[in-house]
Coordinates of C-alpha atoms in Angstrom, one line a residue:
Chain H
M1 CA -48.9 -23.5 -62.4
E2 CA -49.4 -19.9 -63.3
P3 CA -51.0 -18.8 -60.1
N4 CA -48.4 -20.7 -58.2
V5 CA -45.8 -18.8 -60.0
K6 CA -47.4 -15.5 -59.4
A7 CA -47.6 -16.1 -55.7
V8 CA -44.1 -17.3 -55.5
Q9 CA -42.7 -14.3 -57.4
P10 CA -42.6 -11.7 -54.6
Q11 CA -41.0 -14.2 -52.3
F12 CA -38.4 -14.8 -54.8
R13 CA -37.6 -11.1 -55.2
S14 CA -37.2 -10.6 -51.5
G15 CA -35.2 -13.7 -51.3
I16 CA -32.8 -12.4 -53.8
S17 CA -32.3 -8.9 -52.4
G18 CA -32.4 -10.0 -48.8
P19 CA -29.3 -12.1 -48.0
K20 CA -25.8 -10.8 -48.1
P21 CA -23.7 -11.4 -51.1
G22 CA -21.3 -13.5 -49.3
G23 CA -23.4 -16.6 -48.6
M24 CA -25.4 -16.8 -51.7
G25 CA -24.2 -20.1 -53.0
F26 CA -26.8 -22.1 -51.1
V27 CA -29.6 -19.6 -51.9
F28 CA -29.6 -20.5 -55.5
D29 CA -30.8 -23.9 -54.7
D30 CA -33.8 -22.4 -53.1
I31 CA -34.2 -20.1 -56.0
H32 CA -34.0 -22.9 -58.4
G33 CA -37.1 -24.4 -56.8
L34 CA -38.7 -21.0 -56.6
I35 CA -37.9 -19.5 -59.9
P36 CA -41.0 -17.9 -61.2
G37 CA -41.6 -17.8 -64.9
P38 CA -42.2 -14.2 -65.7
P39 CA -45.7 -13.8 -67.0
E40 CA -45.1 -14.1 -70.6
T41 CA -46.5 -16.0 -73.4
D42 CA -43.3 -17.8 -74.2
G43 CA -43.3 -20.0 -71.3
T44 CA -42.5 -23.3 -72.9
S45 CA -38.9 -22.8 -73.8
F46 CA -38.3 -21.1 -70.4
T47 CA -39.7 -23.9 -68.3
A48 CA -37.8 -26.4 -70.4
L49 CA -34.7 -24.4 -69.6
L50 CA -35.6 -24.4 -65.9
E51 CA -35.4 -28.1 -65.7
L52 CA -31.9 -28.2 -66.8
P53 CA -29.1 -27.7 -64.3
P54 CA -27.9 -24.1 -64.5
P55 CA -24.6 -24.3 -66.4
Q56 CA -26.1 -26.3 -69.2
A57 CA -28.9 -23.8 -69.4
V58 CA -26.5 -21.0 -69.7
E59 CA -24.7 -22.9 -72.4
L60 CA -27.8 -23.3 -74.2
L61 CA -28.6 -19.7 -74.0
V62 CA -25.2 -18.8 -75.1
M63 CA -25.0 -21.2 -78.0
E64 CA -28.4 -20.7 -79.4
D65 CA -28.9 -18.1 -81.8
F66 CA -31.7 -16.2 -80.4
P67 CA -33.5 -14.0 -82.8
A68 CA -34.0 -11.4 -80.1
K69 CA -30.4 -11.3 -79.1
S70 CA -29.8 -7.9 -80.6
M71 CA -32.8 -6.6 -78.8
P72 CA -31.7 -6.8 -75.2
P73 CA -29.0 -4.2 -75.5
P74 CA -31.1 -1.4 -76.8
I75 CA -34.3 -2.2 -75.0
F76 CA -33.2 -2.7 -71.4
P77 CA -31.3 0.1 -69.8
S78 CA -29.9 -2.3 -67.3
N79 CA -28.5 -4.3 -70.2
I80 CA -27.0 -1.1 -71.5
A81 CA -25.5 -0.6 -68.2
L82 CA -24.2 -4.1 -68.5
S83 CA -22.6 -3.4 -71.8
D84 CA -21.1 -0.3 -70.4
R85 CA -19.6 -2.3 -67.6
A86 CA -18.4 -4.8 -70.1
S87 CA -16.6 -2.0 -71.9
M88 CA -15.1 -0.8 -68.7
F89 CA -13.1 -3.9 -68.1
S90 CA -9.9 -3.7 -70.1
I91 CA -10.0 -7.4 -70.6
F92 CA -13.4 -7.6 -72.3
A93 CA -12.6 -5.2 -75.1
S94 CA -14.1 -7.0 -78.1
A95 CA -16.6 -5.2 -80.2
D96 CA -18.3 -7.9 -82.2
N97 CA -21.8 -8.7 -81.7
P98 CA -21.9 -12.5 -81.2
P99 CA -19.1 -12.4 -78.7
D100 CA -20.7 -9.4 -77.2
S101 CA -23.5 -11.3 -75.7
T102 CA -21.2 -13.8 -74.2
N103 CA -19.0 -10.9 -73.0
I104 CA -22.0 -9.3 -71.5
I105 CA -22.9 -12.4 -69.7
S106 CA -19.4 -13.2 -68.5
A107 CA -18.6 -9.5 -67.8
S108 CA -21.7 -9.1 -65.7
S109 CA -20.9 -12.4 -64.1
S110 CA -17.8 -10.9 -62.8
M111 CA -19.6 -8.0 -61.4
K112 CA -20.5 -7.6 -57.8
I113 CA -23.7 -8.5 -56.3
D114 CA -25.2 -5.1 -56.6
S115 CA -26.8 -6.0 -59.9
V116 CA -29.2 -8.0 -57.8
K117 CA -31.0 -4.7 -57.3
Q118 CA -31.6 -4.4 -60.9
E119 CA -33.6 -7.5 -60.9
P120 CA -36.9 -5.8 -60.1
L121 CA -36.2 -3.3 -62.8
E122 CA -35.4 -6.1 -65.1
S123 CA -38.6 -8.0 -64.6
E124 CA -40.6 -4.9 -65.1
H125 CA -39.1 -4.5 -68.5
H126 CA -39.7 -8.1 -69.1
R127 CA -43.4 -7.6 -68.8
N128 CA -43.3 -4.8 -71.2
S129 CA -41.5 -6.5 -74.0
S130 CA -42.0 -9.7 -75.7
S131 CA -38.5 -11.0 -75.4
P132 CA -38.7 -14.0 -73.2
A133 CA -36.5 -15.5 -70.6
V134 CA -33.2 -14.5 -72.1
S135 CA -32.3 -11.6 -69.9
N136 CA -34.0 -13.0 -66.8
Q137 CA -32.3 -16.3 -67.1
S138 CA -29.1 -14.6 -67.9
L139 CA -29.4 -12.5 -64.8
K140 CA -30.0 -15.6 -62.7
S141 CA -26.9 -17.2 -64.2
I142 CA -25.2 -14.0 -63.7
K143 CA -26.0 -13.9 -60.1
R144 CA -24.8 -17.5 -59.6
K145 CA -21.6 -16.8 -61.5
E146 CA -21.2 -13.6 -59.5
R147 CA -21.2 -15.5 -56.3
E148 CA -18.8 -18.0 -57.6
K149 CA -16.4 -15.6 -59.1
K150 CA -16.6 -12.8 -56.7
V151 CA -14.4 -14.5 -54.2
K152 CA -12.1 -15.6 -56.9
E153 CA -11.8 -12.1 -58.3
S154 CA -11.1 -10.5 -55.0
S155 CA -8.5 -13.1 -54.2
K156 CA -7.0 -12.6 -57.6
K157 CA -6.8 -8.9 -57.1
S158 CA -5.3 -9.3 -53.7
K159 CA -2.8 -11.8 -55.0
K160 CA -1.8 -9.5 -57.7
L161 CA -1.3 -6.7 -55.3
E162 CA 0.7 -8.9 -53.0
A163 CA 2.8 -10.1 -55.8
N164 CA 3.4 -6.5 -56.8
E165 CA 4.4 -5.6 -53.3
A166 CA 6.7 -8.5 -53.0
S167 CA 8.5 -7.7 -56.1
D168 CA 8.4 -4.1 -55.0
G169 CA 10.1 -5.0 -51.8
S170 CA 12.7 -7.0 -53.6
G171 CA 13.8 -4.9 -56.5
E172 CA 11.4 -2.0 -57.1
Q173 CA 11.4 -2.9 -60.8
L174 CA 8.0 -3.8 -62.2
P175 CA 7.6 -3.7 -65.9
Y176 CA 3.8 -3.6 -65.6
V177 CA 1.5 -3.3 -62.7
H178 CA -1.5 -5.5 -63.2
V179 CA -4.4 -4.1 -61.3
R180 CA -7.9 -5.1 -62.0
A181 CA -10.4 -2.2 -62.0
R182 CA -13.1 -2.5 -59.5
R183 CA -16.7 -1.8 -60.2
G184 CA -17.6 1.9 -60.6
Q185 CA -14.0 3.1 -61.2
A186 CA -12.5 4.7 -64.2
T187 CA -10.2 2.5 -66.2
D188 CA -8.0 4.8 -68.3
S189 CA -4.3 4.2 -67.8
H190 CA -3.7 7.3 -65.8
S191 CA -6.2 6.5 -63.1
L192 CA -5.1 2.9 -63.0
A193 CA -1.5 3.9 -62.5
E194 CA -2.6 6.5 -59.9
R195 CA -4.6 3.9 -58.1
A196 CA -1.8 1.4 -58.1
R197 CA 0.5 4.1 -56.7
R198 CA -2.0 5.1 -54.1
E199 CA -2.5 1.5 -53.0
K200 CA 1.3 1.1 -52.6
I201 CA 1.5 4.2 -50.5
N202 CA -1.5 3.1 -48.4
A203 CA 0.0 -0.3 -47.8
R204 CA 3.2 1.2 -46.6
M205 CA 1.4 3.7 -44.4
K206 CA -0.4 0.8 -42.8
L207 CA 2.9 -0.8 -42.0
L208 CA 4.1 2.4 -40.5
Q209 CA 1.0 2.7 -38.5
D210 CA 1.6 -0.7 -37.0
L211 CA 5.1 0.3 -36.1
V212 CA 4.4 3.6 -34.5
P213 CA 2.5 3.2 -31.3
G214 CA -0.8 5.1 -31.1
C215 CA -1.2 5.5 -34.8
N216 CA -3.9 2.9 -35.2
K217 CA -6.7 5.1 -34.1
I218 CA -5.7 8.2 -36.1
S219 CA -7.3 8.5 -39.5
G220 CA -5.9 10.7 -42.2
T221 CA -2.6 10.8 -43.8
A222 CA -1.5 14.2 -42.3
M223 CA -2.0 13.2 -38.7
V224 CA -0.3 9.9 -39.2
L225 CA 2.6 11.6 -40.8
D226 CA 2.7 13.9 -37.8
E227 CA 2.9 11.0 -35.5
I228 CA 5.6 9.3 -37.5
I229 CA 7.7 12.5 -37.5
N230 CA 7.3 12.9 -33.8
H231 CA 8.2 9.4 -33.2
V232 CA 11.3 9.6 -35.3
Q233 CA 12.4 12.8 -33.6
A234 CA 11.8 11.3 -30.2
L235 CA 13.8 8.2 -31.1
Q236 CA 16.7 10.4 -32.4
R237 CA 16.6 12.4 -29.2
Q238 CA 16.7 9.3 -27.1
V239 CA 19.8 8.1 -29.0
E240 CA 21.3 11.5 -28.4
F241 CA 20.7 11.3 -24.7
L242 CA 21.9 7.8 -24.4
S243 CA 25.1 8.6 -26.3
M244 CA 25.7 11.4 -23.8
R245 CA 25.3 9.0 -21.0
L246 CA 27.5 6.5 -22.6
A247 CA 30.1 9.1 -23.2
A248 CA 29.8 10.1 -19.5
V249 CA 30.3 6.5 -18.4
N250 CA 33.1 5.6 -20.7
P251 CA 36.0 7.8 -19.6
R252 CA 35.3 7.3 -15.9
I253 CA 36.1 3.6 -16.1
D254 CA 39.4 3.5 -14.4
F255 CA 39.4 0.7 -11.9
N256 CA 42.0 -1.0 -10.0
L257 CA 42.6 -4.6 -10.8
D258 CA 42.5 -5.5 -7.1
A259 CA 39.1 -4.0 -6.6
L260 CA 37.8 -5.9 -9.5
L261 CA 39.2 -9.2 -8.6
A262 CA 38.0 -8.7 -5.1
A263 CA 34.5 -8.0 -6.4
E264 CA 34.6 -11.1 -8.6
S265 CA 35.4 -13.4 -5.8
E266 CA 32.5 -12.3 -3.7
S267 CA 29.9 -14.9 -3.5
S268 CA 27.0 -12.4 -3.3
I269 CA 27.5 -11.6 -6.9
D270 CA 24.6 -12.5 -9.1
N271 CA 26.1 -14.8 -11.7
S272 CA 24.4 -13.0 -14.6
Y273 CA 25.7 -10.2 -16.7
L274 CA 26.7 -8.3 -13.7
G275 CA 29.3 -10.8 -13.0
M276 CA 30.3 -11.0 -16.6
F277 CA 30.8 -7.4 -17.1
P278 CA 33.4 -6.2 -14.7
P279 CA 36.2 -7.9 -16.5
S280 CA 35.3 -6.4 -19.8
I281 CA 34.8 -3.0 -18.2
W282 CA 38.2 -3.4 -16.8
L283 CA 39.4 -4.0 -20.3
E284 CA 37.7 -0.9 -21.6
G285 CA 39.1 1.1 -18.8
Q286 CA 42.5 -0.1 -19.7
L287 CA 42.1 1.0 -23.3
N288 CA 40.4 4.3 -22.6
G289 CA 42.9 5.2 -20.0
S290 CA 45.9 4.1 -21.9
R291 CA 47.1 4.6 -25.3
Q292 CA 45.3 3.6 -28.5
Q293 CA 48.2 1.5 -29.7
Q294 CA 47.4 -1.1 -27.2
S295 CA 44.2 -2.1 -28.8
W296 CA 45.8 -5.3 -30.0
L297 CA 46.3 -6.2 -26.4
I298 CA 42.5 -6.4 -26.1
D299 CA 42.3 -8.7 -28.9
G300 CA 44.9 -10.9 -27.4
V301 CA 43.5 -10.8 -24.0
H302 CA 39.9 -11.2 -25.0
P303 CA 39.9 -14.9 -26.0
S304 CA 41.1 -15.8 -22.6
R305 CA 38.7 -13.5 -21.0
V306 CA 35.9 -15.0 -22.9
D307 CA 36.6 -18.4 -21.4
D308 CA 36.4 -16.9 -17.9
T309 CA 33.2 -14.9 -18.6
S310 CA 31.4 -17.8 -20.2
N311 CA 31.0 -19.2 -16.8
F312 CA 29.0 -16.2 -15.7
I313 CA 26.8 -16.1 -18.7
T314 CA 23.2 -17.3 -18.3
P315 CA 22.1 -17.9 -21.8
D316 CA 18.7 -16.3 -21.5
N317 CA 19.3 -12.9 -20.1
S318 CA 22.8 -12.0 -21.3
L319 CA 22.9 -9.7 -24.1
L320 CA 26.5 -10.3 -25.1
S321 CA 26.6 -14.0 -24.8
Y322 CA 29.3 -15.3 -27.0
D323 CA 27.9 -18.5 -28.2
S324 CA 30.3 -18.4 -31.1
P325 CA 33.9 -19.4 -30.6
P326 CA 36.1 -16.7 -29.1
N327 CA 37.8 -16.2 -32.4
S328 CA 34.8 -14.5 -33.8
V329 CA 35.0 -11.9 -31.1
S330 CA 38.4 -10.8 -32.1
L331 CA 37.1 -11.0 -35.7
H332 CA 34.4 -8.5 -34.8
S333 CA 36.8 -6.0 -33.4
S334 CA 39.2 -6.4 -36.2
Q335 CA 36.4 -6.0 -38.7
L336 CA 35.4 -2.9 -37.0
K337 CA 38.9 -1.6 -37.3
M338 CA 38.8 -2.2 -41.0
E339 CA 35.4 -0.6 -41.4
L340 CA 36.0 2.4 -39.3
Chain C
M1 CA 10.1 4.5 -22.4
A2 CA 12.4 2.5 -24.5
E3 CA 10.5 -0.6 -23.7
S4 CA 7.1 0.8 -24.5
P5 CA 7.4 1.0 -28.3
S6 CA 8.5 -2.6 -28.5
V7 CA 5.9 -3.9 -26.1
A8 CA 3.1 -1.9 -27.6
N9 CA 3.0 -3.7 -30.8
P10 CA 4.1 -7.3 -30.4
D11 CA 1.0 -8.5 -32.3
A12 CA 1.6 -6.0 -35.0
N13 CA 5.1 -7.4 -35.5
S14 CA 3.7 -10.9 -35.8
T15 CA 1.1 -9.9 -38.3
V16 CA 3.7 -8.1 -40.4
S17 CA 5.9 -11.1 -40.4
R18 CA 3.0 -13.3 -41.2
K19 CA 2.0 -11.2 -44.1
R20 CA 5.5 -11.4 -45.5
R21 CA 5.5 -15.1 -45.2
K22 CA 2.3 -15.4 -47.0
I23 CA 3.7 -13.7 -50.0
D24 CA 6.7 -15.8 -50.3
P25 CA 6.2 -19.2 -49.0
D26 CA 8.9 -21.1 -50.8
S27 CA 11.9 -18.9 -50.2
P28 CA 13.9 -20.0 -47.1
T29 CA 12.9 -18.4 -43.9
R30 CA 16.4 -17.1 -43.3
I31 CA 16.1 -14.8 -46.2
L32 CA 12.8 -13.7 -45.0
A33 CA 14.1 -12.9 -41.6
E34 CA 16.7 -10.7 -43.2
T35 CA 14.4 -8.5 -45.3
G36 CA 11.9 -6.1 -44.0
P37 CA 11.8 -4.1 -40.9
T38 CA 11.0 -7.1 -38.7
R39 CA 14.6 -8.2 -38.8
W40 CA 15.5 -5.5 -36.3
R41 CA 13.4 -7.0 -33.6
T42 CA 15.2 -10.3 -33.3
Q43 CA 17.4 -10.9 -30.3
A44 CA 20.2 -12.0 -32.5
E45 CA 20.3 -8.6 -34.2
Q46 CA 20.4 -6.8 -30.9
Q47 CA 23.3 -9.0 -29.8
I48 CA 25.2 -8.3 -33.0
Y49 CA 24.7 -4.6 -32.6
S50 CA 25.7 -4.6 -29.0
S51 CA 28.9 -6.5 -29.5
K52 CA 29.8 -4.3 -32.5
L53 CA 29.0 -1.2 -30.5
M54 CA 31.1 -2.3 -27.6
G55 CA 34.0 -2.9 -30.0
A56 CA 33.5 0.5 -31.5
L57 CA 33.4 2.3 -28.2
R58 CA 36.7 1.0 -27.4
H59 CA 38.1 2.6 -30.5
I60 CA 36.9 6.0 -29.7
R61 CA 39.6 8.5 -29.3
R62 CA 39.9 10.0 -25.9
P63 CA 37.3 12.7 -26.0
D64 CA 38.5 16.2 -25.3
S65 CA 35.2 17.8 -26.0
G66 CA 32.1 16.9 -27.8
G67 CA 32.4 13.3 -26.6
H68 CA 28.8 12.5 -27.0
A69 CA 28.8 13.4 -30.6
A70 CA 31.5 10.9 -31.2
V71 CA 29.6 8.3 -29.3
R72 CA 26.5 9.1 -31.2
D73 CA 28.3 8.9 -34.4
A74 CA 29.8 5.6 -33.6
A75 CA 26.4 4.2 -32.5
D76 CA 24.8 5.4 -35.8
R77 CA 27.6 4.0 -37.9
V78 CA 27.5 0.7 -36.2
L79 CA 23.7 0.6 -36.7
A80 CA 24.3 1.3 -40.4
I81 CA 26.8 -1.5 -40.6
S82 CA 24.3 -3.8 -39.0
A83 CA 21.9 -3.0 -41.7
R84 CA 24.2 -4.7 -44.2
G85 CA 23.8 -2.0 -46.8
K86 CA 20.3 -2.9 -47.9
T87 CA 18.7 0.4 -47.1
R88 CA 19.3 3.8 -48.4
W89 CA 19.7 5.5 -45.0
S90 CA 22.3 3.1 -43.8
R91 CA 24.4 3.7 -46.9
A92 CA 23.9 7.4 -46.5
I93 CA 25.1 7.2 -42.9
L94 CA 28.2 5.3 -43.8
T95 CA 29.2 7.6 -46.7
N96 CA 28.2 11.0 -45.5
R97 CA 28.1 11.3 -41.8
L98 CA 31.7 10.4 -41.1
S99 CA 33.2 13.2 -43.1
L100 CA 30.5 15.6 -42.3
R101 CA 30.8 15.1 -38.6
L102 CA 34.5 15.3 -38.4
A103 CA 34.5 18.5 -40.4
H104 CA 31.8 19.8 -38.1
I105 CA 33.9 19.0 -35.0
N106 CA 36.9 20.5 -36.5
R107 CA 35.1 23.6 -37.3
K108 CA 33.7 23.7 -33.8
H109 CA 37.2 23.6 -32.4
K110 CA 38.5 26.3 -34.6
K111 CA 35.7 28.7 -34.4
A112 CA 34.8 28.2 -30.8
A113 CA 34.5 31.9 -30.1
K114 CA 32.9 33.0 -33.3
P115 CA 29.2 32.2 -33.6
S116 CA 28.8 30.6 -37.0
A117 CA 26.1 32.7 -38.5
G118 CA 26.6 32.1 -42.2
K119 CA 27.0 28.4 -41.8
S120 CA 23.5 27.4 -42.4
R121 CA 22.3 27.1 -45.9
P122 CA 20.5 30.2 -47.1
R123 CA 16.8 29.3 -47.1
K124 CA 14.5 30.2 -49.9
P125 CA 13.1 33.7 -49.4
A126 CA 9.6 33.4 -48.1
V127 CA 8.0 35.2 -51.0
L128 CA 6.2 32.3 -52.6
Q129 CA 5.0 30.0 -49.9
K130 CA 3.5 27.1 -51.9
K131 CA 3.0 25.0 -48.8
L132 CA -0.7 24.4 -49.4
P133 CA -0.7 20.6 -49.4
P134 CA 0.1 19.9 -45.7
V135 CA 0.9 16.3 -46.5
Q136 CA 3.6 17.4 -48.9
S137 CA 5.3 19.6 -46.3
K138 CA 5.2 16.8 -43.8
V139 CA 6.7 14.5 -46.3
K140 CA 9.5 16.9 -46.8
V141 CA 10.1 17.1 -43.1
L142 CA 10.2 13.4 -42.8
S143 CA 12.6 13.1 -45.7
R144 CA 14.9 15.5 -43.9
L145 CA 14.8 13.4 -40.8
V146 CA 15.7 10.1 -42.4
P147 CA 19.3 10.4 -43.5
G148 CA 19.9 10.2 -47.2
C149 CA 16.3 10.4 -48.2
R150 CA 15.8 13.9 -49.4
K151 CA 15.0 13.2 -53.0
V152 CA 13.2 9.9 -52.6
S153 CA 9.8 9.2 -53.9
L154 CA 7.0 8.8 -51.4
P155 CA 6.5 5.0 -51.3
N156 CA 10.3 4.4 -51.1
L157 CA 10.5 7.0 -48.4
L158 CA 7.8 5.3 -46.4
E159 CA 9.6 2.0 -46.7
E160 CA 12.9 3.6 -45.6
T161 CA 11.1 5.2 -42.7
T162 CA 9.7 1.9 -41.6
D163 CA 13.1 0.3 -41.6
Y164 CA 14.7 3.3 -39.9
I165 CA 12.2 3.4 -37.1
A166 CA 12.7 -0.3 -36.4
A167 CA 16.4 0.2 -36.4
L168 CA 16.2 3.2 -34.1
E169 CA 14.1 1.3 -31.7
M170 CA 16.6 -1.5 -31.6
Q171 CA 19.4 1.0 -31.2
V172 CA 17.7 2.7 -28.2
K173 CA 17.1 -0.7 -26.6
A174 CA 20.7 -1.8 -27.0
M175 CA 22.2 1.4 -25.9
T176 CA 20.0 1.5 -22.8
F177 CA 21.0 -1.9 -22.0
I178 CA 24.7 -1.2 -22.4
T179 CA 24.5 2.0 -20.5
G180 CA 22.7 0.2 -17.7
L181 CA 25.3 -2.5 -17.6
L182 CA 28.2 -0.1 -17.6
N183 CA 26.6 2.0 -14.9
A184 CA 25.9 -1.0 -12.8
G185 CA 29.4 -2.3 -13.3
Q186 CA 30.8 1.0 -12.5
N187 CA 28.8 1.5 -9.4
F188 CA 29.5 -2.0 -8.3
T189 CA 33.2 -1.9 -8.7
S190 CA 33.6 1.7 -7.4
S191 CA 31.7 1.1 -4.2

């Protein structure tokens, strides 16, 4: 069994560091068959552990009171790094020793898959010390738990962010912003708040980038802001020009009723908005040409006009299709009178 | 050119609306359709705006001069009304621009001959130009462009800008359409 294990060992290492973190769930089954005992003297308890399914093995490890439990933290620098990371997470803030090991295991289980690279380092130190399978087995369980929990964690983080954004959009009143710190980032409250703020800003910038054409390729906040400013200015200028054209069109509407009626009766008229509009244009001409006090006339005339114009309306390409009953039209204009 | 912004990002619009729906699945879709900048893209919104704008155009006083300013004002006000008071820029338009613009027009009438030199606000003397963060200066420019958003924080400003851009695009589309209609009708009936 020993030579078998030794031969299998390099394969196992490459097997671990090779595949991508995403699809590691199935790999562990292979590893489970491949797991080499590290060449120590204390192989009996380790192989006994190997035969168990992994969660129970972890439980055993956690529950048992290993005499060498206090040893891993000082001896293995990677474990020290593990404990550092455990302290980084704001959730795992306990300082006791017995919970510390479980915290280390669970904290490292929520880490990303980069700890796989520590595995060679880990096994080197294994050979140096006499402490058996604790850290190795814990690392394997860590890797498995990483794969299980990595997806959950990222989804949790995104869910929290989305929840934050939803409530941001609704009321802009969040009592606390719950953002989980990612690996390798500082966790004091200032940087957390800054990071939350930056993420909010970046999310909104992305929305803006979607809205403004041609901003998707540009990277960098300043350039995107430039584009946004240009776009807003261009749109405002367009509105200005269009209002000039509208103002030019408006006072010149001064038609004869005969001409309009003659135009309406022509059969060559396309029965779309073109046909619909001359009556209302005539109404506008009436108003703009005459006094303002006759605006009530429009409201009175309009319902009857709407019945006429509804014949010309094709529902798909008419902008001003009055699907609602004609009363609402007069309601609109009277509303406007109130509001203006 | 009015069509190009709307055509350029149809998929962006759908992804944005999809993202909003994912956040809030159980609220009724009607409320969802009313919040966020995607509400400006619906045909119903454009119809509402156009009908209100037509009504507003009828109420414009016979323009003696500066007619396009009045039209522009009316268009902006109607746009702000269509926003239903949910955004800062719409409220700012409704409360400020009316009085400001009228005063401006009055002043233009009175002081037609005299060039108004002292009218603009005295700028800060350019002794201490602390414009080193270019992002900050651009943010200031943007906040000046969006009405009513001068002292607004950056994330809120970005949100207001999103809504404002969507609303402006809708306004341009609607006004183009109306102008085209009126021109067509005018040409048709005058010929």
